[in-house]
Amino acid sequence: MRPLLSLLALLCLPSCVHTFTTHYDYQATAPAPSVGGAAFRAEFIPKGTESGFALSAMVVGGALVSEVGPYQMRLHAFGQPDDQEWFEIKSLRLSGANQVAAPMEARGFTGRAEFKPTQTPGRTRASLLLGPHITLDAKKQRHIVLEAEVSVMRRSGPARGTVRIPLALTKTRRRESTNVIAEIARDIRNRDKPVIPAGLPPAPEAP
């Protein structure tokens, strides 16, 4: 009798929950700058969320989630096989409206990023995770500029130059649907397995 009651309880639950996510990001507004034959791209990864719930007669269940800052930054460099070996940052600075000028301390970009093959033939990528997290005001800093002095080691020798990347705040939306009954069944099957938190998103494949 108890398994039958559990089954009836599951059938009474909403079968699907929709999650509507708004992602706030900074995207480059100019072609990728190049130093030492490598094209550079900045990535802003939001580390916070704002959530709420949305229910209506037509939606069984739903949630509203906004992915916002503070942001963690990654700087990517795209090169060619048998050319670039690694790159490092000598200085880094963010600037924008309302007299925003934030140089990052050297400890925030220490280390060298080695170029490795990507899924795209004939293209390599080196990625350097920067820190600490950057907090920006979406209402005031809608347009910012990242400037970095970088050094690229090539097979032919070192190259040094300044990367200047203008960025603008963008907003994208996506919808994800979750089957409640299937999720409950999956949780029951995996209840003894450790939960590993999500890491960084995959690095981009192009500058």
mmCIF file of C-alpha atoms in Angstrom:
data_model
loop_
_atom_site.group_PDB
_atom_site.id
_atom_site.type_symbol
_atom_site.label_atom_id
_atom_site.label_comp_id
_atom_site.label_asym_id
_atom_site.label_seq_id
_atom_site.Cartn_x
_atom_site.Cartn_y
_atom_site.Cartn_z
ATOM 1 C CA MET A 1 0.000 0.000 0.000
ATOM 2 C CA ARG A 2 2.810 2.436 0.845
ATOM 3 C CA PRO A 3 4.493 2.199 -2.631
ATOM 4 C CA LEU A 4 1.078 2.805 -4.199
ATOM 5 C CA LEU A 5 0.528 5.928 -2.101
ATOM 6 C CA SER A 6 4.008 7.212 -3.051
ATOM 7 C CA LEU A 7 3.214 6.691 -6.726
ATOM 8 C CA LEU A 8 -0.074 8.563 -6.393
ATOM 9 C CA ALA A 9 1.736 11.437 -4.644
ATOM 10 C CA LEU A 10 4.212 11.687 -7.522
ATOM 11 C CA LEU A 11 1.407 11.761 -10.065
ATOM 12 C CA CYS A 12 -0.183 14.700 -8.242
ATOM 13 C CA LEU A 13 2.979 16.795 -8.554
ATOM 14 C CA PRO A 14 3.512 19.211 -11.473
ATOM 15 C CA SER A 15 5.128 17.295 -14.302
ATOM 16 C CA CYS A 16 7.350 20.132 -15.505
ATOM 17 C CA VAL A 17 9.035 23.230 -14.089
ATOM 18 C CA HIS A 18 10.365 25.950 -16.384
ATOM 19 C CA THR A 19 13.413 28.030 -15.457
ATOM 20 C CA PHE A 20 13.781 31.377 -17.217
ATOM 21 C CA THR A 21 17.362 32.641 -16.918
ATOM 22 C CA THR A 22 18.608 36.126 -17.808
ATOM 23 C CA HIS A 23 22.376 36.295 -18.291
ATOM 24 C CA TYR A 24 24.163 39.655 -17.976
ATOM 25 C CA ASP A 25 27.541 39.726 -19.669
ATOM 26 C CA TYR A 26 30.134 42.040 -21.191
ATOM 27 C CA GLN A 27 30.906 41.428 -24.862
ATOM 28 C CA ALA A 28 33.583 42.997 -27.063
ATOM 29 C CA THR A 29 32.376 45.707 -29.453
ATOM 30 C CA ALA A 30 35.455 45.689 -31.729
ATOM 31 C CA PRO A 31 37.535 43.035 -33.535
ATOM 32 C CA ALA A 32 39.881 41.018 -31.322
ATOM 33 C CA PRO A 33 43.236 42.813 -30.857
ATOM 34 C CA SER A 34 46.414 40.916 -31.690
ATOM 35 C CA VAL A 35 49.860 40.707 -30.106
ATOM 36 C CA GLY A 36 52.541 38.314 -31.286
ATOM 37 C CA GLY A 37 50.189 36.783 -33.848
ATOM 38 C CA ALA A 38 47.654 35.853 -31.141
ATOM 39 C CA ALA A 39 44.114 37.289 -30.984
ATOM 40 C CA PHE A 40 42.848 38.163 -27.494
ATOM 41 C CA ARG A 41 39.370 37.858 -26.002
ATOM 42 C CA ALA A 42 38.098 38.806 -22.541
ATOM 43 C CA GLU A 43 35.441 36.727 -20.775
ATOM 44 C CA PHE A 44 33.308 37.854 -17.814
ATOM 45 C CA ILE A 45 31.892 34.988 -15.732
ATOM 46 C CA PRO A 46 29.039 36.005 -13.365
ATOM 47 C CA LYS A 47 29.444 34.604 -9.849
ATOM 48 C CA GLY A 48 26.074 35.665 -8.393
ATOM 49 C CA THR A 49 22.376 35.059 -9.078
ATOM 50 C CA GLU A 50 19.071 36.750 -8.310
ATOM 51 C CA SER A 51 16.017 34.498 -8.335
ATOM 52 C CA GLY A 52 12.238 34.642 -8.115
ATOM 53 C CA PHE A 53 9.208 32.507 -8.914
ATOM 54 C CA ALA A 54 6.636 32.840 -11.669
ATOM 55 C CA LEU A 55 3.333 30.930 -11.715
ATOM 56 C CA SER A 56 0.373 31.275 -14.045
ATOM 57 C CA ALA A 57 -2.636 29.315 -15.236
ATOM 58 C CA MET A 58 -0.708 28.131 -18.277
ATOM 59 C CA VAL A 59 2.590 27.321 -16.531
ATOM 60 C CA VAL A 60 2.586 24.450 -14.059
ATOM 61 C CA GLY A 61 5.647 25.761 -12.256
ATOM 62 C CA GLY A 62 8.400 28.216 -13.008
ATOM 63 C CA ALA A 63 11.372 30.133 -11.678
ATOM 64 C CA LEU A 64 13.046 33.376 -12.730
ATOM 65 C CA VAL A 65 16.830 33.536 -12.351
ATOM 66 C CA SER A 66 19.171 36.422 -13.210
ATOM 67 C CA GLU A 67 22.886 35.730 -13.555
ATOM 68 C CA VAL A 68 24.664 38.908 -12.442
ATOM 69 C CA GLY A 69 28.011 40.024 -11.060
ATOM 70 C CA PRO A 70 30.407 40.153 -9.353
ATOM 71 C CA TYR A 71 32.401 38.751 -12.242
ATOM 72 C CA GLN A 72 35.493 36.634 -12.541
ATOM 73 C CA MET A 73 37.508 37.352 -15.661
ATOM 74 C CA ARG A 74 39.425 35.138 -18.040
ATOM 75 C CA LEU A 75 41.707 36.384 -20.785
ATOM 76 C CA HIS A 76 42.007 34.077 -23.780
ATOM 77 C CA ALA A 77 44.609 34.195 -26.552
ATOM 78 C CA PHE A 78 44.115 32.313 -29.831
ATOM 79 C CA GLY A 79 47.109 31.345 -31.939
ATOM 80 C CA GLN A 80 48.348 28.776 -34.442
ATOM 81 C CA PRO A 81 50.066 25.405 -33.904
ATOM 82 C CA ASP A 82 53.863 25.512 -33.812
ATOM 83 C CA ASP A 83 53.873 29.286 -33.332
ATOM 84 C CA GLN A 84 52.879 30.702 -29.916
ATOM 85 C CA GLU A 85 54.026 28.881 -26.765
ATOM 86 C CA TRP A 86 52.634 30.934 -23.872
ATOM 87 C CA PHE A 87 51.542 34.418 -22.823
ATOM 88 C CA GLU A 88 51.604 36.398 -19.592
ATOM 89 C CA ILE A 89 50.158 39.705 -18.404
ATOM 90 C CA LYS A 90 52.435 42.531 -17.264
ATOM 91 C CA SER A 91 49.692 44.990 -16.273
ATOM 92 C CA LEU A 92 45.893 45.135 -16.435
ATOM 93 C CA ARG A 93 43.401 47.959 -16.040
ATOM 94 C CA LEU A 94 39.627 48.474 -16.351
ATOM 95 C CA SER A 95 38.207 51.893 -17.176
ATOM 96 C CA GLY A 96 34.796 53.284 -18.039
ATOM 97 C CA ALA A 97 32.213 55.976 -17.440
ATOM 98 C CA ASN A 98 31.787 57.842 -14.150
ATOM 99 C CA GLN A 99 35.561 58.077 -13.728
ATOM 100 C CA VAL A 100 35.988 54.348 -13.244
ATOM 101 C CA ALA A 101 39.660 53.391 -13.470
ATOM 102 C CA ALA A 102 40.628 50.182 -11.703
ATOM 103 C CA PRO A 103 44.159 48.827 -12.146
ATOM 104 C CA MET A 104 44.442 45.236 -10.952
ATOM 105 C CA GLU A 105 47.210 44.275 -8.567
ATOM 106 C CA ALA A 106 49.894 42.030 -10.011
ATOM 107 C CA ARG A 107 48.827 39.091 -7.848
ATOM 108 C CA GLY A 108 45.543 39.045 -9.782
ATOM 109 C CA PHE A 109 47.144 37.937 -13.045
ATOM 110 C CA THR A 110 50.309 36.073 -12.140
ATOM 111 C CA GLY A 111 51.366 33.026 -14.099
ATOM 112 C CA ARG A 112 51.795 31.979 -17.710
ATOM 113 C CA ALA A 113 49.106 30.442 -19.889
ATOM 114 C CA GLU A 114 50.313 27.803 -22.335
ATOM 115 C CA PHE A 115 48.825 27.464 -25.805
ATOM 116 C CA LYS A 116 47.065 24.150 -26.340
ATOM 117 C CA PRO A 117 45.082 22.642 -29.249
ATOM 118 C CA THR A 118 41.360 23.401 -29.509
ATOM 119 C CA GLN A 119 38.550 21.507 -31.183
ATOM 120 C CA THR A 120 39.057 23.748 -34.215
ATOM 121 C CA PRO A 121 41.841 22.461 -36.503
ATOM 122 C CA GLY A 122 44.680 24.917 -36.974
ATOM 123 C CA ARG A 123 43.859 26.925 -33.826
ATOM 124 C CA THR A 124 45.389 26.913 -30.351
ATOM 125 C CA ARG A 125 44.220 28.666 -27.187
ATOM 126 C CA ALA A 126 45.771 29.847 -23.934
ATOM 127 C CA SER A 127 43.531 30.956 -21.053
ATOM 128 C CA LEU A 128 44.472 32.819 -17.887
ATOM 129 C CA LEU A 129 42.007 33.081 -14.994
ATOM 130 C CA LEU A 130 42.169 36.490 -13.339
ATOM 131 C CA GLY A 131 41.290 37.533 -9.810
ATOM 132 C CA PRO A 132 39.902 38.877 -7.616
ATOM 133 C CA HIS A 133 36.231 39.150 -8.601
ATOM 134 C CA ILE A 134 35.219 42.430 -10.243
ATOM 135 C CA THR A 135 32.060 44.250 -9.118
ATOM 136 C CA LEU A 136 30.471 46.543 -11.705
ATOM 137 C CA ASP A 137 27.341 48.713 -11.607
ATOM 138 C CA ALA A 138 25.165 47.595 -14.536
ATOM 139 C CA LYS A 139 23.386 50.974 -14.574
ATOM 140 C CA LYS A 140 26.572 53.056 -14.655
ATOM 141 C CA GLN A 141 29.226 50.834 -16.243
ATOM 142 C CA ARG A 142 27.374 49.714 -19.354
ATOM 143 C CA HIS A 143 30.510 50.367 -21.427
ATOM 144 C CA ILE A 144 33.994 49.545 -20.145
ATOM 145 C CA VAL A 145 37.485 49.095 -21.588
ATOM 146 C CA LEU A 146 39.988 46.417 -20.613
ATOM 147 C CA GLU A 147 43.633 47.277 -21.255
ATOM 148 C CA ALA A 148 46.390 44.759 -20.691
ATOM 149 C CA GLU A 149 50.083 44.810 -21.462
ATOM 150 C CA VAL A 150 50.935 41.265 -22.500
ATOM 151 C CA SER A 151 54.005 39.291 -23.484
ATOM 152 C CA VAL A 152 53.706 36.420 -25.968
ATOM 153 C CA MET A 153 56.445 33.858 -26.402
ATOM 154 C CA ARG A 154 56.659 32.649 -29.998
ATOM 155 C CA ARG A 155 58.956 30.067 -31.541
ATOM 156 C CA SER A 156 60.760 32.976 -33.192
ATOM 157 C CA GLY A 157 61.127 34.902 -29.912
ATOM 158 C CA PRO A 158 59.137 37.078 -27.472
ATOM 159 C CA ALA A 159 56.658 39.753 -28.537
ATOM 160 C CA ARG A 160 55.164 42.428 -26.312
ATOM 161 C CA GLY A 161 52.291 44.844 -26.791
ATOM 162 C CA THR A 162 49.087 46.356 -25.373
ATOM 163 C CA VAL A 163 45.682 44.728 -25.741
ATOM 164 C CA ARG A 164 42.728 47.135 -25.667
ATOM 165 C CA ILE A 165 39.250 45.545 -25.613
ATOM 166 C CA PRO A 166 36.126 47.777 -25.486
ATOM 167 C CA LEU A 167 33.131 45.945 -23.997
ATOM 168 C CA ALA A 168 29.403 46.603 -23.651
ATOM 169 C CA LEU A 169 26.881 45.109 -21.243
ATOM 170 C CA THR A 170 24.609 42.578 -22.946
ATOM 171 C CA LYS A 171 21.567 40.619 -21.801
ATOM 172 C CA THR A 172 20.539 37.193 -23.079
ATOM 173 C CA ARG A 173 17.676 34.913 -22.028
ATOM 174 C CA ARG A 174 17.194 31.151 -22.097
ATOM 175 C CA ARG A 175 14.534 28.702 -20.941
ATOM 176 C CA GLU A 176 15.143 25.276 -19.436
ATOM 177 C CA SER A 177 12.464 22.693 -18.623
ATOM 178 C CA THR A 178 12.814 20.096 -15.864
ATOM 179 C CA ASN A 179 10.624 17.011 -15.481
ATOM 180 C CA VAL A 180 9.904 16.843 -11.751
ATOM 181 C CA ILE A 181 9.139 13.124 -11.602
ATOM 182 C CA ALA A 182 12.266 12.228 -13.561
ATOM 183 C CA GLU A 183 14.392 14.459 -11.291
ATOM 184 C CA ILE A 184 12.978 12.832 -8.151
ATOM 185 C CA ALA A 185 13.704 9.387 -9.554
ATOM 186 C CA ARG A 186 17.260 10.463 -10.473
ATOM 187 C CA ASP A 187 17.841 11.881 -6.974
ATOM 188 C CA ILE A 188 16.685 8.613 -5.413
ATOM 189 C CA ARG A 189 19.056 6.619 -7.616
ATOM 190 C CA ASN A 190 22.008 8.941 -6.895
ATOM 191 C CA ARG A 191 21.333 9.830 -3.250
ATOM 192 C CA ASP A 192 24.531 8.104 -2.072
ATOM 193 C CA LYS A 193 26.770 9.757 -4.676
ATOM 194 C CA PRO A 194 28.705 12.943 -3.816
ATOM 195 C CA VAL A 195 27.517 16.172 -5.427
ATOM 196 C CA ILE A 196 30.270 18.005 -7.289
ATOM 197 C CA PRO A 197 29.604 21.743 -7.753
ATOM 198 C CA ALA A 198 29.719 23.191 -11.241
ATOM 199 C CA GLY A 199 33.092 24.624 -12.247
ATOM 200 C CA LEU A 200 34.022 27.244 -14.798
ATOM 201 C CA PRO A 201 32.193 27.239 -18.133
ATOM 202 C CA PRO A 202 34.002 25.812 -21.160
ATOM 203 C CA ALA A 203 36.444 28.234 -22.771
ATOM 204 C CA PRO A 204 35.303 29.781 -26.069
ATOM 205 C CA GLU A 205 36.516 28.287 -29.331
ATOM 206 C CA ALA A 206 37.064 31.560 -31.209
ATOM 207 C CA PRO A 207 38.315 35.087 -30.436
#
